[in-house]
């Protein structure tokens, strides 16, 4: 039997099965309704005459009155009565090591002008979530190459972490540092809803040739249809899953999870779902849970998921941030106050938590990290007194240590974009800092 090697969206057309065609009955807002169509949820449908330009759409809802579809491209020239031909196939995703260094769109097609994809296989977008009882336990730390993360919020292989911040606080820069400094075998990066201007800047300036060479990047800019933005997140996840199935340790970075939720909100509202929390329909939260649960460990291999969450108005309790925090295995908070003072990465170490840190660190490492956190917490509690000059030295030895060695603490927490930090070096630096503070842990 010959194994066909189709190409992404074209595969849905090339492998089309003979099914009943339909016609467009209405095109309103973000989608269109087709009647007389024999298609299932997730199938690709081609809208347009056979001898003219055609637009690919995907079936997202259906009932007895018709089939609701969302576009995978611009809906130009579509009118009531336009023919719609179902392909009988979903979009397929390329996988394999030929994807390293490549930039793909939300359907897995190359957009980097480097020629066709050299894929090992083309697989369906959907993939089974690892069985809860079959997942390997997280017991191995993952080096991210960022001192504050590797020590104070240690991440384990297969953990899912959220990077919570407002706009312009350094999320993309932090992701690029992790892409260059992590010790993962494979890095998959999803840029969902990004400004078109920023994509090339991220690839060339932040990620750089070295980071790109060991990464696979999936991009869907903010001007693309909602379904393309949503698909980009699932295409990146599916590519990561294919490497995990081979036993690899994968890092999946997604910027941003909030824009994925916004895309699903547009889709849900356009097909008639009622708006619920702050305008988000119920399907938004189930889609987020389904997407995030696909990461993590399996029987072999792991996907360490790092998802940025764009908090609305710096409100960390808004619906998407709250839902993501409840599903993820920890959160890193980026603080605008630190960013405006030039403190990068602008990680609020006291507000960040890794729920598996105790599983992937030694007792000595935990004691050292706790010692620094204790000093930083004491300084924060006394900050108002320090600001007005009312604090009396000797009142609290922890505050005294924090004030006397603030430059040393800041030097440890800060890190240049191009500075590489190993996990071993970071822990040694933290132990030395704690000894300098003289507060236990490393003393």
XYZ file of C-alpha atoms in Angstrom:
443
model
C 0.000 0.000 0.000
C 1.346 3.434 -0.937
C 1.539 6.000 1.844
C 0.451 9.396 0.593
C 2.437 12.473 1.709
C -0.096 15.301 1.417
C 0.718 18.910 2.233
C -1.255 20.639 5.009
C -4.492 22.195 3.817
C -3.968 20.712 0.345
C -4.219 17.277 1.938
C -7.857 17.921 2.773
C -8.490 18.626 -0.894
C -6.328 15.865 -2.370
C -7.927 13.184 -0.179
C -11.498 14.458 -0.564
C -14.201 11.831 -0.521
C -17.310 12.148 -2.714
C -19.942 13.810 -0.554
C -23.022 15.954 -1.119
C -22.251 19.586 -1.962
C -24.109 22.570 -0.591
C -24.585 26.267 -1.161
C -24.037 29.320 1.005
C -27.341 30.558 2.434
C -25.955 33.506 4.405
C -22.681 35.213 5.267
C -22.982 37.365 8.368
C -20.246 38.735 10.570
C -17.333 36.337 10.989
C -18.855 33.247 9.429
C -21.274 31.787 6.950
C -24.055 29.224 6.872
C -24.192 26.455 4.273
C -27.270 24.346 3.521
C -27.397 20.950 1.852
C -23.884 20.097 3.021
C -22.683 16.657 4.076
C -19.888 17.552 6.511
C -18.826 17.016 10.084
C -17.420 19.264 12.786
C -13.772 19.983 11.952
C -14.046 19.204 8.229
C -12.622 21.628 5.688
C -15.055 23.013 3.110
C -14.094 24.865 -0.076
C -16.395 27.774 -0.916
C -16.453 28.975 -4.519
C -16.989 27.715 -8.037
C -14.822 24.794 -9.167
C -13.349 26.872 -11.985
C -12.706 29.984 -9.880
C -11.043 31.124 -6.649
C -12.036 29.167 -3.578
C -11.890 29.994 0.119
C -11.259 27.298 2.719
C -13.607 27.300 5.702
C -13.985 24.907 8.610
C -17.175 23.470 10.052
C -17.600 24.690 13.641
C -21.304 24.062 14.307
C -24.247 22.286 12.706
C -27.984 21.803 13.205
C -31.022 20.917 11.140
C -31.147 24.360 9.527
C -27.612 24.328 8.148
C -23.902 24.087 8.760
C -22.027 26.984 10.367
C -18.504 27.560 9.042
C -15.652 29.893 9.926
C -13.109 31.075 7.330
C -9.468 30.047 7.164
C -8.853 33.008 4.881
C -10.565 36.169 3.634
C -14.232 35.805 2.624
C -14.077 37.916 -0.512
C -16.646 37.511 -3.282
C -18.832 35.029 -1.371
C -22.575 35.509 -1.843
C -25.762 33.609 -1.077
C -25.849 30.705 -3.504
C -22.069 30.277 -3.794
C -21.253 26.548 -4.080
C -19.594 24.820 -1.116
C -17.717 21.545 -1.622
C -16.811 19.481 1.444
C -13.436 17.751 1.396
C -14.411 15.172 3.982
C -11.072 15.690 5.741
C -9.730 17.928 8.515
C -6.544 19.948 8.206
C -3.382 17.854 8.590
C -0.292 19.024 10.487
C 3.346 18.415 9.425
C 5.693 16.779 11.927
C 9.330 15.734 12.014
C 12.820 17.149 12.419
C 12.631 18.837 9.042
C 10.594 21.540 10.796
C 13.520 22.854 12.863
C 14.306 26.445 11.995
C 11.070 26.860 10.053
C 8.250 29.386 10.494
C 4.716 28.114 9.814
C 1.285 29.692 9.677
C -1.795 28.571 11.597
C -2.381 25.704 9.171
C 1.176 24.386 9.230
C 2.186 25.980 5.911
C 5.652 27.596 5.578
C 5.765 31.391 5.515
C 9.551 31.874 5.684
C 10.332 31.636 1.932
C 12.592 28.632 2.543
C 10.704 26.258 0.291
C 8.443 23.290 1.041
C 8.356 21.578 4.423
C 10.408 18.369 4.677
C 7.962 16.618 6.999
C 8.292 13.051 8.233
C 4.508 12.677 8.419
C 1.226 14.623 8.230
C -1.095 13.950 11.138
C -4.611 15.044 12.143
C -4.883 18.125 14.334
C -6.714 16.272 17.095
C -4.735 14.083 19.481
C -5.766 12.185 22.584
C -4.988 13.851 25.905
C -2.602 11.696 27.976
C -4.445 9.432 30.384
C -4.389 10.779 33.930
C -3.151 7.471 35.388
C -0.657 6.977 32.566
C 1.231 10.235 32.973
C 4.759 9.954 34.324
C 5.344 11.920 37.508
C 7.301 15.170 37.282
C 10.594 14.585 39.088
C 13.295 16.179 36.916
C 14.096 19.907 36.839
C 14.228 21.721 33.518
C 16.898 24.370 33.039
C 15.361 27.531 31.584
C 18.551 29.574 31.550
C 17.042 32.363 33.695
C 18.448 32.564 37.249
C 15.323 33.778 39.013
C 13.197 31.064 37.410
C 15.659 28.197 37.819
C 16.033 28.860 41.542
C 13.037 30.660 43.042
C 10.349 29.126 40.790
C 12.001 25.921 39.614
C 10.214 24.275 36.690
C 10.060 20.522 36.148
C 10.007 18.649 32.865
C 6.351 18.297 31.901
C 5.097 21.196 34.041
C 2.725 23.840 32.685
C 3.514 27.387 33.774
C 1.785 30.674 33.065
C 3.620 33.974 32.553
C 1.159 36.621 33.742
C 1.682 40.261 32.771
C 0.178 43.334 31.220
C 1.262 44.614 27.832
C 4.828 45.816 27.339
C 6.298 44.242 30.480
C 8.775 41.892 28.786
C 6.917 38.626 28.144
C 8.361 38.104 24.653
C 11.866 38.951 25.810
C 11.614 36.429 28.638
C 10.385 33.756 26.223
C 13.336 34.411 23.909
C 15.758 34.041 26.843
C 14.192 30.693 27.687
C 14.285 29.542 24.049
C 18.030 30.192 23.909
C 18.910 29.021 27.414
C 16.780 25.932 28.096
C 18.240 22.428 27.906
C 15.162 20.970 26.187
C 15.741 18.888 23.062
C 12.913 20.573 21.128
C 11.371 24.039 21.369
C 8.029 24.875 19.735
C 6.899 28.512 19.812
C 3.379 29.722 19.015
C 2.863 33.440 18.369
C -0.909 33.884 18.440
C -2.497 37.248 17.676
C 0.852 39.034 17.467
C 1.306 42.343 15.685
C 2.726 41.683 12.247
C 5.533 44.154 12.882
C 6.728 42.258 15.947
C 7.008 38.807 14.377
C 10.179 39.475 12.414
C 11.669 41.467 15.288
C 11.069 38.530 17.638
C 12.597 36.025 15.216
C 15.660 38.057 14.262
C 16.402 40.127 17.381
C 14.956 38.276 20.385
C 15.227 34.649 19.247
C 18.205 35.071 16.904
C 19.652 32.562 14.411
C 20.861 30.219 17.156
C 17.520 30.116 18.948
C 15.580 29.727 15.705
C 17.776 26.826 14.558
C 16.575 24.709 17.494
C 12.976 25.902 17.379
C 9.789 25.482 15.364
C 7.705 28.659 15.181
C 3.974 28.856 14.401
C 2.626 32.345 13.695
C -0.876 33.770 13.318
C -1.049 37.558 13.381
C -3.852 39.642 14.833
C -5.374 40.468 11.426
C -6.025 36.831 10.515
C -9.425 35.179 11.001
C -10.282 34.007 14.501
C -10.203 30.365 13.437
C -6.637 30.731 12.103
C -5.511 32.225 15.418
C -7.151 29.401 17.342
C -5.733 26.774 14.988
C -2.195 28.136 15.425
C -2.307 27.213 19.114
C -3.467 23.680 18.364
C -1.029 23.205 15.459
C 1.906 24.139 17.727
C 0.589 21.802 20.424
C 0.170 18.963 17.910
C 3.737 19.389 16.656
C 4.999 19.291 20.246
C 2.929 16.144 20.891
C 4.512 14.373 17.922
C 7.976 14.852 19.438
C 6.761 13.860 22.904
C 5.384 10.628 21.452
C 8.942 9.859 20.325
C 10.198 10.299 23.893
C 11.642 13.812 23.568
C 11.614 16.534 26.224
C 9.798 19.427 24.526
C 9.313 23.040 25.582
C 6.114 24.565 24.177
C 5.916 28.359 24.487
C 2.691 30.130 23.577
C 2.251 33.903 23.371
C -0.460 34.451 24.277
C -3.112 32.243 25.832
C -5.360 35.269 26.231
C -5.502 35.829 22.475
C -6.402 32.163 22.009
C -9.343 32.743 24.361
C -10.306 35.892 22.468
C -10.308 33.965 19.193
C -12.596 31.324 20.690
C -14.838 34.086 22.033
C -15.239 35.473 18.503
C -16.036 32.009 17.161
C -18.462 31.115 19.942
C -20.404 34.367 19.741
C -20.583 34.186 15.940
C -22.262 30.761 16.035
C -24.833 31.842 18.607
C -23.358 30.948 21.986
C -24.582 33.178 24.810
C -22.013 35.511 26.350
C -21.213 34.642 29.937
C -18.332 35.962 32.061
C -17.238 39.341 30.644
C -18.553 38.347 27.242
C -16.723 35.013 27.047
C -19.057 32.141 26.045
C -18.875 28.860 28.005
C -16.928 27.093 25.236
C -13.944 29.396 25.816
C -13.104 27.842 29.153
C -13.549 24.258 27.942
C -11.278 24.982 24.960
C -8.611 26.395 27.278
C -8.796 23.342 29.533
C -8.588 20.993 26.551
C -5.597 22.858 25.110
C -3.642 23.043 28.361
C -4.297 19.439 29.383
C -2.711 18.197 26.155
C 0.668 19.399 27.433
C 2.537 17.741 30.290
C 4.040 14.298 30.655
C 2.980 11.055 29.032
C 4.274 7.527 29.470
C 7.306 8.600 27.447
C 8.476 12.126 26.766
C 7.189 15.404 28.115
C 5.885 18.808 27.024
C 6.785 21.657 29.353
C 4.219 24.328 28.578
C 4.980 28.026 29.093
C 1.927 30.156 28.329
C 1.831 33.935 28.523
C -1.385 35.420 29.862
C -2.090 39.037 28.964
C -3.919 40.320 32.024
C -6.510 42.967 31.206
C -5.550 46.280 32.784
C -2.994 44.482 34.999
C -5.948 42.779 36.706
C -4.637 39.318 37.613
C -8.127 38.169 38.629
C -9.826 38.746 35.275
C -11.632 35.628 33.892
C -8.963 34.220 31.556
C -6.127 34.759 34.035
C -8.189 33.194 36.811
C -9.174 30.177 34.680
C -5.618 29.636 33.437
C -4.171 29.856 36.942
C -6.590 27.173 38.133
C -5.478 24.752 35.397
C -1.743 25.435 35.226
C 0.907 24.022 37.560
C 2.223 27.394 38.612
C 2.515 31.012 37.585
C 5.226 33.607 37.043
C 4.131 37.206 37.559
C 5.837 40.006 35.640
C 5.615 43.340 37.443
C 5.210 46.623 35.549
C 6.808 48.549 38.444
C 9.992 46.520 37.990
C 9.913 46.957 34.223
C 9.674 50.755 34.331
C 12.748 50.892 36.591
C 14.785 48.857 34.096
C 14.726 45.667 36.181
C 14.696 42.784 33.662
C 13.500 40.153 33.628
C 10.735 41.893 35.560
C 9.770 38.788 37.536
C 7.992 39.340 40.841
C 9.672 36.469 42.659
C 7.425 36.727 45.727
C 4.263 36.644 43.615
C 5.416 33.667 41.514
C 4.818 30.042 42.461
C 5.872 26.686 41.016
C 3.629 23.919 42.294
C 6.161 21.167 41.550
C 9.277 22.925 42.855
C 9.358 20.694 45.932
C 9.357 17.613 43.662
C 12.346 18.647 41.540
C 14.676 20.318 44.059
C 16.721 19.074 46.989
C 16.081 20.034 50.602
C 19.199 22.216 50.617
C 18.080 24.051 47.477
C 14.612 24.679 48.917
C 16.075 26.029 52.154
C 18.332 28.388 50.220
C 15.496 29.671 48.053
C 13.275 30.117 51.116
C 15.976 32.111 52.868
C 16.147 34.667 50.053
C 12.367 34.821 49.776
C 12.151 35.504 53.533
C 14.541 38.441 53.257
C 12.715 39.869 50.243
C 9.331 39.477 51.969
C 10.587 41.293 55.066
C 11.834 44.174 52.917
C 8.496 44.415 51.117
C 6.538 44.428 54.402
C 8.659 47.301 55.702
C 8.793 49.252 52.437
C 6.348 51.964 53.545
C 8.426 52.662 56.650
C 11.612 52.733 54.585
C 10.077 55.141 52.066
C 9.220 57.714 54.725
C 12.383 57.165 56.750
C 10.532 55.804 59.765
C 12.273 52.423 59.902
C 14.766 52.083 62.782
C 17.773 49.936 61.987
C 17.970 46.900 64.275
C 14.202 46.464 64.451
C 14.269 43.459 62.090
C 17.541 41.703 61.142
C 15.962 40.449 57.887
C 15.103 43.983 56.788
C 18.601 45.128 57.753
C 20.114 42.372 55.600
C 17.847 43.283 52.668
C 18.763 46.973 52.873
C 22.497 46.358 53.331
C 22.706 43.940 50.380
C 20.019 45.267 48.042
C 22.507 45.693 45.196
C 23.644 42.081 45.527
C 20.030 40.858 45.547
C 19.187 42.934 42.483
C 22.310 41.683 40.685
C 21.158 38.109 41.243
C 17.570 38.742 40.139
C 18.524 40.746 37.050
C 19.893 39.158 33.904
C 20.846 40.530 30.506
C 19.072 39.316 27.393
C 22.258 37.748 26.043
C 23.484 36.381 29.377
C 23.418 32.610 29.653
C 22.876 31.051 33.066
C 23.165 27.365 33.843
C 21.072 25.801 36.576
C 24.193 24.729 38.503
C 25.693 28.213 38.265
C 22.414 29.808 39.366
C 22.120 27.633 42.456
C 25.761 28.326 43.368
C 25.158 32.067 42.965
C 22.054 31.876 45.171
C 23.923 29.948 47.871
C 26.676 32.558 47.832
C 24.145 35.382 48.092
C 22.381 33.777 51.061
C 25.721 33.316 52.834
C 26.413 37.006 52.281
C 23.026 37.879 53.763
C 23.771 35.705 56.775
C 20.184 34.521 57.226
C 20.485 30.752 57.057
C 19.802 28.389 54.163
C 23.222 28.875 52.594
C 24.931 30.194 55.733
